[in-house]
Amino acid sequence: MIESPLLDKLTGYIGGRWSDSSEGNTFDVYNPATGEVIAKVPSMSEADVVAAVEAGKSALRLTSPYTLETRRTWLEGIRDALREHKEEVGRILCMEHGKPLKEAQGEVDYAAGFFDYCSRHIQALDAHTLTEKPKDCTWTVHYRPIGVAGLITPWNFPIGMIAKKLSAALAAGCPSVIKPASETPLTMVALFRLMDKYVDMPDGMVNLVMGKASVVGKVLCESPDVPMLSFTGSTEVGRKLVVDTAEQVKKLALELGGNAPFIVFDDADLDSAADNLIANKFRGGGQTCVCANRIFVHEKVADAFGEKLAARVNKMTVGNGLTEDVDLGPLINQAGFDKVKRHLEDALANGASLVAGKKPEDLGDGHLFFPPTVITGVTRDMCCYREETFGPLVPMALFRREEEVIDAGNDTEFGLASYVFTNDAERAQRVAAGLRFGHCGWNTGTGPTPEAPFGGMKASGIGREGGLEGLFEFVEAQAVPRGF
Ligand code: NAP
C-alpha cells in the first residue's frame, strides 16, 4: 500500500469535509509497474454526488461574487502548494500512472503553471464598459460565473488535466464537483489535501467524488444545478455526454481524442525531427492525446529517418518509473497493452515491416511494459492509422506531394494536434492552414502550454483550455445596457 503524508485521508471531499462513500463501497487502485494494489478508495453513491452538487450550490455567489482579488489568492495558493510539494505529488502520480518519476514531477510543475497563468490574467474577467454607445445606452459587459461545474478527467495526466479546468473554474468563481479517472484518483486526493491545508476557500467551492463513471456521470449530466460539464477523455464518452446533456442544453467543454499526423518533408532537419518525435511520442508511454499517431515521411528521406529513429529507440530504457534513468514506464492496464499489440499485429499482417522493437510474439505475458516500436509501410486501412493507438508504437507512412499529405493528415475524424517539419516557411504556413487541427507545431513536437489556447477541431472536442480563451470557458457574458 502506498504511504504518503498527502494521502492520510483516502476519501472524497464534500462541502469542506473528507467524506467516505455513504454506501461503504470501495475500489482498488493499482501500480501498473508492479500490478500491486496500492490503495482502496471510496466508490461514492448517487446520494454522495448529489450532496457534492448541493455543496457547490451553497458556495456559489451570484449577486456578490468572490472578488477577483480573492480568486487570485486561491489560484496563487494552489500554485504555491503544488510547487512546494512537487516531489511528493509527482511520486504518487508516478506510482499510480507509471510514467517516469522526473516526468511525473514535471507534470506537477506544468499543472502549477495553469494556476499561475490564471492568477496573472484574472483581470481580463473584470467587467468593461463599451466605448461605443449602441442605441444611446451605456453598455457594461460582465463575466458571470456559469455556476457549479462538473469536471471529469482522464488518467493520462492525473494532475495536468484537472489543473487546466480547475484554474479557469476558480478564476471564474465557479464551484466544482470533480471526478478523477478510476485508474488515477490518488494524485487528485493529494491535490485536495493541499487545497484543504493551504488554501482558504469557502466550503463547497471544490468537491471530490470518486467511483463509477455511470453513477457520477448520471448526476452531473442530469442535475439542473450543474449548468456546465468540462470533460477530458475519449471521443466515445464525449459523444455520450453530448446526448446525455442535450435535454438541458448544458454547456459542454470537451477535450477528446486525437490522431496526430507528424509530417516530415525532405528539406527538414532530420535529426531535429527525430529528436522531437521521440520526445513527443514517448511522453507518458505514448499515452497522450497529442502524441504523433501517424508519421508521414517524404519518400526521399524515409530510410534515413527510419534509421535515425531506430538508433534513438534502441537506446531507450523501459521499466518501473520510480527507477532512475527509465525513459518509458508501463502501459496503464491490460486493455491498453492489448490495444497496442493488436495495432502492431494488424499492421505487420497487412504489409508493414518492423524497423525497431519486438515482434508481437516476443512481447511476453504478465506485465504491461511495451517496448518502443517503429514500423514502416503503414497504409490507411490499418488500425494504427485509423485509431488512436495510445502506446509506444511509431507507424511510418510514405508520401510524395504536399497536397497529398495535407489530405492524408486530415483523413481522420479527429483534429487535435499535428506537426510539420520543413525548412520552407511558406510551405509550413500552407500546411498549417490546410490541417484541420487545433494545434500545429512547426519544427517542434511540443504540446499545450498554459499561455496558449489548446483544444480540438472536429470530433476532438469543443472549446479551449489554456490562454485567454481557456480563462473565459467558465463565464457567461452578460450585457447590461443602461438607458438615460
Ligand atoms: P475515458 O474512458 O473517456 O474516461 C475519461 C473520464 O471519463 C474518466 O474519469 C472516466 O471515469 C469518465 N467517464 C467514463 N464514462 C463516463 C460517463 N458515461 N459519464 C461520465 N464520465 C465518464 O478516457 P480515458 O481512457 O481516461 O482517457 C484517454 C482518452 O482521453 C484518449 O482518447 C485521449 O486522447 C483523451 N485525452 C484528450 C485530451 C485533450 O486535451 N483533448 C487530453 C488527455 C486525454 P472512469 O475512469 O471511472 O471510467
Coordinates of C-alpha atoms and ligand atoms in Angstrom, one line a residue:
M1 CA 0.0 0.0 0.0
I2 CA 1.2 3.5 -0.8
E3 CA 2.3 5.6 2.2
S4 CA 2.3 9.4 1.9
P5 CA 1.7 12.3 4.1
L6 CA -0.6 13.7 1.4
L7 CA -2.7 10.5 1.5
D8 CA -3.5 10.3 5.2
K9 CA -7.2 10.8 4.2
L10 CA -8.2 8.5 1.4
T11 CA -11.7 9.7 0.8
G12 CA -13.8 12.1 -1.2
Y13 CA -14.2 15.7 -0.2
I14 CA -17.7 17.4 0.0
G15 CA -18.6 20.8 1.5
G16 CA -15.2 21.2 3.1
R17 CA -15.1 17.8 4.8
W18 CA -13.4 14.5 4.0
S19 CA -16.2 12.2 3.0
D20 CA -16.5 8.4 2.6
S21 CA -19.0 6.6 0.4
S22 CA -22.4 6.7 2.1
E23 CA -22.9 3.1 1.0
G24 CA -19.4 1.9 2.1
N25 CA -18.2 0.7 -1.3
T26 CA -14.6 0.9 -2.4
F27 CA -12.4 0.2 -5.4
D28 CA -8.8 -0.7 -5.8
V29 CA -6.0 1.4 -7.2
Y30 CA -3.1 -0.4 -8.9
N31 CA 0.5 0.4 -9.6
P32 CA 0.8 -0.6 -13.3
A33 CA 4.5 -1.2 -12.9
T34 CA 4.1 -3.9 -10.3
G35 CA 0.5 -5.0 -10.6
E36 CA 0.1 -4.4 -6.8
V37 CA -2.9 -2.8 -5.2
I38 CA -1.6 0.4 -3.7
A39 CA -4.8 1.9 -2.2
K40 CA -8.5 1.4 -1.7
V41 CA -10.7 4.4 -2.2
P42 CA -14.4 5.0 -1.8
S43 CA -16.8 4.3 -4.7
M44 CA -19.3 7.1 -4.0
S45 CA -23.0 6.8 -4.4
E46 CA -25.5 8.8 -6.3
A47 CA -26.5 10.5 -3.0
D48 CA -22.9 11.5 -2.4
V49 CA -22.7 13.1 -5.8
V50 CA -25.9 15.0 -5.2
A51 CA -24.5 16.2 -1.8
A52 CA -21.4 17.4 -3.7
V53 CA -23.6 19.4 -6.1
E54 CA -25.6 20.8 -3.2
A55 CA -22.3 21.9 -1.5
G56 CA -21.2 23.5 -4.7
K57 CA -24.6 25.4 -4.9
S58 CA -24.2 26.7 -1.4
A59 CA -20.7 28.0 -2.3
L60 CA -21.9 29.8 -5.4
R61 CA -22.2 33.6 -5.1
L62 CA -24.0 35.2 -8.0
T63 CA -25.2 38.5 -6.5
S64 CA -22.0 39.3 -4.7
P65 CA -19.4 37.1 -6.4
Y66 CA -16.0 36.5 -4.9
T67 CA -13.8 39.4 -5.9
L68 CA -11.1 39.0 -8.5
E69 CA -8.5 39.6 -5.7
T70 CA -10.0 36.7 -3.6
R71 CA -10.0 34.3 -6.5
R72 CA -6.4 35.3 -7.4
T73 CA -5.4 34.4 -3.9
W74 CA -6.9 30.9 -4.2
L75 CA -5.1 30.4 -7.5
E76 CA -1.8 31.5 -6.1
G77 CA -2.3 29.3 -3.1
I78 CA -2.8 26.2 -5.2
R79 CA 0.2 27.1 -7.4
D80 CA 2.5 27.6 -4.5
A81 CA 1.3 24.4 -2.7
L82 CA 1.8 22.3 -5.9
R83 CA 5.3 23.8 -6.4
E84 CA 6.3 23.2 -2.8
H85 CA 5.0 19.6 -2.8
K86 CA 6.0 18.7 -6.4
E87 CA 8.3 15.8 -5.4
E88 CA 5.7 14.0 -3.3
V89 CA 2.7 14.7 -5.6
G90 CA 4.9 13.5 -8.5
R91 CA 5.9 10.3 -6.6
I92 CA 2.2 9.5 -6.1
L93 CA 1.5 10.2 -9.7
C94 CA 4.3 8.0 -10.8
M95 CA 3.1 5.1 -8.7
E96 CA -0.5 5.1 -9.9
H97 CA 0.2 6.1 -13.6
G98 CA 3.6 4.5 -14.2
K99 CA 5.3 7.4 -16.0
P100 CA 8.9 8.1 -15.1
L101 CA 9.3 10.0 -11.8
K102 CA 11.0 13.1 -13.4
E103 CA 8.3 13.3 -16.0
A104 CA 5.6 12.9 -13.3
Q105 CA 7.2 15.7 -11.2
G106 CA 7.4 17.8 -14.4
E107 CA 3.7 17.4 -14.8
V108 CA 3.2 18.9 -11.4
D109 CA 5.1 22.0 -12.4
Y110 CA 3.1 22.1 -15.6
A111 CA -0.1 22.0 -13.6
A112 CA 1.1 24.8 -11.3
G113 CA 1.6 26.8 -14.5
F114 CA -2.1 26.9 -15.2
F115 CA -3.0 28.3 -11.8
D116 CA -0.2 30.8 -12.2
Y117 CA -1.4 31.9 -15.7
C118 CA -5.0 32.3 -14.5
S119 CA -3.9 34.3 -11.4
R120 CA -1.8 36.6 -13.6
H121 CA -4.5 37.2 -16.2
I122 CA -7.6 37.2 -14.0
Q123 CA -8.1 40.9 -14.6
A124 CA -9.3 40.0 -18.1
L125 CA -12.5 38.8 -16.4
D126 CA -13.3 42.2 -14.9
A127 CA -16.4 43.9 -16.3
H128 CA -15.8 46.5 -19.0
T129 CA -17.9 49.3 -20.5
L130 CA -18.2 49.7 -24.2
T131 CA -16.8 52.9 -25.6
E132 CA -19.4 52.9 -28.4
K133 CA -22.9 53.6 -27.2
P134 CA -25.2 51.3 -29.2
K135 CA -28.8 52.5 -29.1
D136 CA -27.8 55.5 -27.0
C137 CA -27.1 53.4 -23.9
T138 CA -24.0 52.8 -21.9
W139 CA -23.3 49.1 -22.1
T140 CA -21.4 47.2 -19.4
V141 CA -20.3 43.6 -20.1
H142 CA -20.0 41.4 -17.0
Y143 CA -18.4 37.9 -16.9
R144 CA -20.7 35.9 -14.6
P145 CA -19.7 32.5 -13.2
I146 CA -21.7 29.9 -15.1
G147 CA -22.5 28.0 -11.9
V148 CA -21.5 24.7 -10.4
A149 CA -19.3 22.9 -12.9
G150 CA -18.7 19.2 -13.3
L151 CA -15.1 18.4 -14.0
I152 CA -14.2 14.9 -15.3
T153 CA -10.6 14.0 -16.0
P154 CA -8.7 11.1 -17.6
W155 CA -5.9 9.0 -16.2
N156 CA -3.1 10.0 -18.6
F157 CA -2.3 13.4 -16.9
P158 CA -3.7 12.9 -13.4
I159 CA -2.7 16.5 -12.3
G160 CA -2.2 18.3 -15.6
M161 CA -5.8 17.8 -16.8
I162 CA -7.5 18.9 -13.7
A163 CA -5.3 22.0 -13.4
K164 CA -6.5 23.3 -16.8
K165 CA -10.1 23.0 -15.7
L166 CA -9.9 23.9 -12.1
S167 CA -7.8 27.0 -12.6
A168 CA -10.3 28.5 -15.1
A169 CA -13.3 27.5 -13.0
L170 CA -11.9 29.1 -9.8
A171 CA -10.8 32.2 -11.8
A172 CA -14.5 32.5 -12.9
G173 CA -15.8 32.0 -9.4
C174 CA -17.4 28.6 -10.2
P175 CA -17.6 25.9 -7.5
S176 CA -16.9 22.4 -8.9
V177 CA -17.6 18.8 -8.5
I178 CA -14.5 16.8 -9.6
K179 CA -14.4 13.2 -10.8
P180 CA -10.9 11.8 -11.5
A181 CA -10.3 8.7 -13.6
S182 CA -10.6 5.5 -11.6
E183 CA -7.1 4.4 -12.5
T184 CA -5.5 7.5 -11.0
P185 CA -7.6 9.0 -8.2
L186 CA -4.7 9.3 -5.7
T187 CA -3.0 12.4 -7.3
M188 CA -6.4 14.1 -7.0
V189 CA -6.7 13.2 -3.4
A190 CA -3.3 14.7 -2.8
L191 CA -4.3 17.9 -4.6
F192 CA -7.4 18.1 -2.3
R193 CA -5.1 17.5 0.7
L194 CA -3.0 20.5 -0.3
M195 CA -6.1 22.7 -1.0
D196 CA -7.6 21.7 2.3
K197 CA -4.5 22.5 4.2
Y198 CA -3.1 25.6 2.4
V199 CA -5.9 27.4 0.6
D200 CA -8.6 29.3 2.3
M201 CA -11.6 28.6 0.0
P202 CA -15.2 28.6 1.1
D203 CA -16.7 25.1 1.9
G204 CA -18.2 23.6 -1.2
M205 CA -16.0 25.5 -3.6
V206 CA -14.2 22.3 -4.6
N207 CA -15.7 18.9 -4.1
L208 CA -14.2 15.5 -4.9
V209 CA -16.2 12.4 -5.8
M210 CA -14.7 9.1 -6.9
G211 CA -16.2 5.9 -8.2
K212 CA -18.3 4.6 -11.0
A213 CA -18.5 6.8 -14.1
S214 CA -22.1 5.7 -14.7
V215 CA -23.1 6.9 -11.2
V216 CA -21.2 10.2 -11.1
G217 CA -21.9 10.9 -14.8
K218 CA -25.6 10.4 -14.4
V219 CA -25.9 13.0 -11.6
L220 CA -23.6 15.5 -13.4
C221 CA -25.5 15.1 -16.7
E222 CA -29.0 15.2 -15.2
S223 CA -28.7 17.8 -12.4
P224 CA -30.2 21.2 -13.4
D225 CA -27.9 22.6 -10.7
V226 CA -24.8 21.7 -12.9
P227 CA -25.0 24.0 -15.9
M228 CA -21.6 23.1 -17.2
L229 CA -19.6 19.9 -17.8
S230 CA -15.9 20.1 -18.6
F231 CA -14.7 16.7 -19.7
T232 CA -11.4 15.4 -21.0
G233 CA -11.3 11.8 -22.2
S234 CA -12.3 9.7 -25.2
T235 CA -14.4 10.8 -28.1
E236 CA -16.7 7.8 -27.4
V237 CA -17.6 9.1 -23.9
G238 CA -17.7 12.7 -25.1
R239 CA -20.3 11.8 -27.6
K240 CA -22.4 10.1 -24.9
L241 CA -22.2 13.3 -22.8
V242 CA -23.5 15.3 -25.7
V243 CA -26.5 13.1 -25.9
D244 CA -27.0 12.8 -22.1
T245 CA -26.9 16.6 -21.6
A246 CA -28.9 17.6 -24.7
E247 CA -32.2 17.8 -22.8
Q248 CA -30.9 20.6 -20.6
V249 CA -28.8 22.3 -23.3
K250 CA -25.9 22.1 -20.8
K251 CA -22.7 23.9 -21.7
L252 CA -20.0 21.4 -22.6
A253 CA -16.3 21.8 -22.8
L254 CA -14.9 18.7 -24.4
E255 CA -11.2 17.7 -24.8
L256 CA -11.4 14.5 -26.7
G257 CA -9.2 12.0 -28.6
G258 CA -6.6 12.7 -31.2
N259 CA -4.9 11.0 -34.2
A260 CA -2.0 13.4 -34.7
P261 CA -0.2 13.5 -38.1
F262 CA 3.6 14.2 -37.8
I263 CA 4.8 15.3 -41.2
V264 CA 8.5 15.2 -42.2
F265 CA 9.3 16.9 -45.6
D266 CA 12.5 16.1 -47.4
D267 CA 14.1 19.5 -46.6
A268 CA 13.6 19.1 -42.8
D269 CA 16.4 18.8 -40.3
L270 CA 16.0 15.1 -39.8
D271 CA 18.0 14.9 -36.5
S272 CA 15.8 17.6 -35.0
A273 CA 12.6 15.9 -36.4
A274 CA 13.7 12.6 -34.9
D275 CA 14.5 14.1 -31.5
N276 CA 11.2 15.9 -31.4
L277 CA 9.3 12.8 -32.4
I278 CA 10.9 10.8 -29.7
A279 CA 10.1 13.4 -27.1
N280 CA 6.6 13.8 -28.4
K281 CA 5.7 10.2 -29.0
F282 CA 7.1 8.6 -25.8
R283 CA 5.9 11.1 -23.3
G284 CA 3.6 9.2 -20.9
G285 CA 4.5 6.0 -22.7
G286 CA 2.8 7.2 -25.8
Q287 CA -0.5 7.6 -23.9
T288 CA -1.2 11.3 -24.7
C289 CA -3.8 12.8 -26.8
V290 CA -1.2 15.0 -28.6
C291 CA 1.3 12.3 -29.4
A292 CA 2.1 11.6 -33.0
N293 CA -0.1 8.7 -34.2
R294 CA 0.7 8.7 -37.9
I295 CA 4.2 9.7 -39.1
F296 CA 4.2 10.8 -42.7
V297 CA 7.7 10.9 -44.1
H298 CA 8.7 12.1 -47.6
E299 CA 9.8 9.1 -49.6
K300 CA 13.2 10.6 -50.4
V301 CA 14.2 10.7 -46.7
A302 CA 12.1 7.8 -45.3
D303 CA 15.0 5.3 -45.0
A304 CA 17.3 7.9 -43.4
F305 CA 14.7 9.0 -41.0
G306 CA 13.8 5.4 -40.1
E307 CA 17.4 4.7 -39.2
K308 CA 17.6 7.8 -37.0
L309 CA 14.5 6.8 -35.2
A310 CA 15.8 3.2 -34.7
A311 CA 19.1 4.4 -33.3
R312 CA 17.3 6.5 -30.7
V313 CA 14.6 4.0 -29.8
N314 CA 17.2 1.2 -29.3
K315 CA 18.8 3.3 -26.6
M316 CA 15.6 3.7 -24.6
T317 CA 15.1 2.0 -21.3
V318 CA 11.7 0.6 -20.3
G319 CA 10.9 -0.1 -16.6
N320 CA 9.4 1.0 -13.4
G321 CA 9.1 4.8 -13.4
L322 CA 10.5 5.0 -9.9
T323 CA 13.8 3.6 -11.1
E324 CA 16.4 6.1 -12.1
D325 CA 17.0 6.7 -15.9
V326 CA 13.9 4.9 -17.1
D327 CA 12.6 6.5 -20.3
L328 CA 9.3 4.7 -20.6
G329 CA 7.0 3.2 -18.0
P330 CA 4.3 0.5 -18.3
L331 CA 1.0 1.0 -20.1
I332 CA -1.9 1.8 -17.8
N333 CA -3.7 -1.5 -17.9
Q334 CA -4.1 -4.8 -19.8
A335 CA -6.7 -3.3 -22.2
G336 CA -4.2 -0.6 -23.1
F337 CA -1.4 -3.1 -23.7
D338 CA -3.7 -5.4 -25.8
K339 CA -4.7 -2.5 -28.0
V340 CA -1.1 -1.5 -28.9
K341 CA -0.3 -5.2 -29.5
R342 CA -3.4 -5.6 -31.8
H343 CA -2.3 -2.5 -33.8
L344 CA 1.2 -3.9 -34.2
E345 CA -0.1 -7.4 -35.2
D346 CA -2.6 -5.9 -37.7
A347 CA 0.0 -3.6 -39.3
L348 CA 2.6 -6.4 -39.7
A349 CA -0.1 -8.8 -41.0
N350 CA -1.1 -6.3 -43.6
G351 CA 2.3 -5.5 -45.1
A352 CA 4.1 -3.1 -42.7
S353 CA 7.6 -4.0 -41.5
L354 CA 9.4 -3.7 -38.2
V355 CA 12.2 -1.1 -38.0
A356 CA 12.8 -1.3 -34.3
G357 CA 11.2 -3.0 -31.3
K358 CA 9.8 -6.5 -30.8
K359 CA 7.5 -8.8 -32.8
P360 CA 4.1 -9.3 -31.1
E361 CA 5.0 -12.9 -30.3
D362 CA 8.2 -11.8 -28.4
L363 CA 6.4 -9.4 -26.1
G364 CA 5.9 -11.8 -23.3
D365 CA 3.0 -12.1 -20.8
G366 CA 2.1 -10.9 -17.4
H367 CA 3.4 -7.4 -17.5
L368 CA 2.4 -4.0 -19.0
F369 CA 5.8 -3.0 -20.4
F370 CA 5.7 -2.4 -24.2
P371 CA 9.0 -1.7 -25.9
P372 CA 9.3 1.4 -28.1
T373 CA 8.5 0.1 -31.6
V374 CA 8.9 1.6 -35.1
I375 CA 7.2 0.2 -38.2
T376 CA 7.1 1.4 -41.8
G377 CA 5.0 0.8 -44.8
V378 CA 1.8 1.8 -43.0
T379 CA -1.4 2.4 -45.1
R380 CA -4.8 3.9 -44.4
D381 CA -6.6 0.6 -44.0
M382 CA -4.5 -0.3 -40.9
C383 CA -5.9 0.1 -37.4
C384 CA -2.8 2.1 -36.3
Y385 CA -3.6 4.7 -39.0
R386 CA -7.3 5.0 -38.3
E387 CA -7.5 4.6 -34.5
E388 CA -5.7 6.3 -31.6
T389 CA -3.1 3.7 -30.6
F390 CA -2.3 5.2 -27.2
G391 CA 1.1 3.5 -26.8
P392 CA 4.7 3.5 -27.9
L393 CA 4.2 2.5 -31.5
V394 CA 5.6 4.7 -34.2
P395 CA 3.9 3.9 -37.6
M396 CA 5.5 5.5 -40.6
A397 CA 3.7 6.1 -43.9
L398 CA 5.4 7.5 -47.0
F399 CA 4.3 10.5 -49.1
R400 CA 5.4 12.4 -52.2
R401 CA 3.5 15.6 -52.6
E402 CA 2.4 18.5 -50.3
E403 CA -1.3 18.4 -51.2
E404 CA -1.4 14.6 -50.8
V405 CA 0.0 14.8 -47.3
I406 CA -2.4 17.5 -46.2
D407 CA -5.3 15.4 -47.4
A408 CA -3.8 12.3 -45.6
G409 CA -3.3 14.3 -42.4
N410 CA -6.9 15.4 -42.5
D411 CA -8.1 11.8 -43.3
T412 CA -9.5 11.3 -39.8
E413 CA -12.4 12.4 -37.7
F414 CA -10.0 13.9 -35.2
G415 CA -8.5 17.3 -35.2
L416 CA -6.4 17.8 -32.1
A417 CA -2.6 18.1 -32.6
S418 CA -0.5 18.0 -35.7
Y419 CA 3.1 18.7 -36.6
V420 CA 5.0 19.7 -39.7
F421 CA 8.8 19.6 -40.2
T422 CA 10.2 21.6 -43.1
N423 CA 12.7 24.4 -43.5
D424 CA 10.4 26.1 -46.1
A425 CA 8.5 28.8 -44.2
E426 CA 5.9 29.3 -46.9
R427 CA 5.2 25.6 -47.1
A428 CA 4.9 25.4 -43.3
Q429 CA 2.2 28.2 -43.4
R430 CA 0.3 26.5 -46.2
V431 CA 0.4 23.1 -44.5
A432 CA -0.6 24.5 -41.1
A433 CA -3.5 26.4 -42.7
G434 CA -4.7 23.2 -44.5
L435 CA -4.6 20.9 -41.5
R436 CA -7.8 21.0 -39.5
F437 CA -6.2 20.6 -36.1
G438 CA -6.4 22.9 -33.1
H439 CA -2.6 22.7 -32.6
C440 CA 0.0 22.6 -35.4
G441 CA 3.7 22.5 -34.4
W442 CA 6.2 23.8 -37.0
N443 CA 9.6 22.1 -36.4
T444 CA 8.6 21.3 -32.9
G445 CA 6.7 18.4 -31.3
T446 CA 5.8 20.5 -28.2
G447 CA 2.3 20.2 -26.8
P448 CA 0.0 22.5 -24.9
T449 CA 1.1 25.3 -22.5
P450 CA -0.7 27.5 -20.0
E451 CA -0.2 30.6 -22.2
A452 CA -1.8 29.3 -25.4
P453 CA -5.3 28.0 -26.2
F454 CA -5.5 24.3 -26.8
G455 CA -8.3 22.2 -28.0
G456 CA -9.7 20.1 -30.8
M457 CA -11.5 20.7 -34.1
K458 CA -13.9 18.1 -35.5
A459 CA -14.5 15.1 -33.2
S460 CA -11.6 16.1 -31.0
G461 CA -13.7 18.5 -29.0
I462 CA -15.4 21.7 -28.2
G463 CA -13.8 24.7 -26.5
R464 CA -10.3 25.6 -25.5
E465 CA -8.1 25.2 -22.4
G466 CA -5.2 27.5 -21.6
G467 CA -4.6 31.0 -22.8
L468 CA -7.3 33.8 -22.5
E469 CA -9.7 31.5 -24.5
G470 CA -9.5 28.9 -21.7
L471 CA -9.8 31.6 -19.0
F472 CA -13.2 32.5 -20.4
E473 CA -14.6 28.9 -20.6
F474 CA -16.5 29.1 -17.2
V475 CA -18.0 32.5 -17.5
E476 CA -21.0 33.8 -19.3
A477 CA -21.0 37.3 -20.7
Q478 CA -23.9 39.4 -19.6
A479 CA -24.6 42.7 -21.3
V480 CA -26.2 45.4 -19.1
P481 CA -27.2 48.4 -21.2
R482 CA -28.1 51.5 -19.1
G483 CA -30.6 54.0 -20.5
F484 CA -30.7 57.7 -19.7
Ligands
NAP1 P1 -12.4 7.8 -20.9 O1 -12.5 6.4 -20.8 O2 -13.3 8.6 -21.8 O3 -12.5 8.4 -19.4 C1 -12.3 9.7 -19.1 C2 -13.0 10.1 -17.8 O4 -14.4 10.0 -18.0 C3 -12.7 9.1 -16.6 O5 -12.8 9.8 -15.4 C4 -13.9 8.2 -16.7 O6 -14.2 7.5 -15.5 C5 -15.0 9.1 -17.1 N1 -16.2 8.5 -17.7 C6 -16.3 7.4 -18.5 N2 -17.5 7.2 -18.9 C7 -18.3 8.2 -18.4 C8 -19.6 8.6 -18.5 N3 -20.5 7.9 -19.1 N4 -20.1 9.7 -17.8 C9 -19.2 10.5 -17.2 N5 -17.9 10.2 -17.1 C10 -17.4 9.1 -17.7 O7 -10.9 8.2 -21.3 P2 -9.5 7.8 -20.7 O8 -9.3 6.4 -21.2 O9 -9.5 8.0 -19.3 O10 -8.5 8.8 -21.4 C11 -7.9 8.6 -22.7 C12 -8.6 9.5 -23.7 O11 -8.6 10.8 -23.3 C13 -7.9 9.4 -25.0 O12 -8.8 9.3 -26.1 C14 -7.2 10.8 -25.1 O13 -6.9 11.2 -26.4 C15 -8.2 11.6 -24.4 N6 -7.5 12.8 -23.9 C16 -7.7 14.0 -24.5 C17 -7.1 15.2 -24.1 C18 -7.3 16.5 -24.7 O14 -6.8 17.5 -24.3 N7 -8.1 16.6 -25.8 C19 -6.2 15.1 -23.0 C20 -6.0 13.9 -22.4 C21 -6.6 12.8 -22.9 P3 -13.6 6.1 -15.1 O15 -12.2 6.2 -15.1 O16 -14.2 5.8 -13.8 O17 -14.1 5.1 -16.2

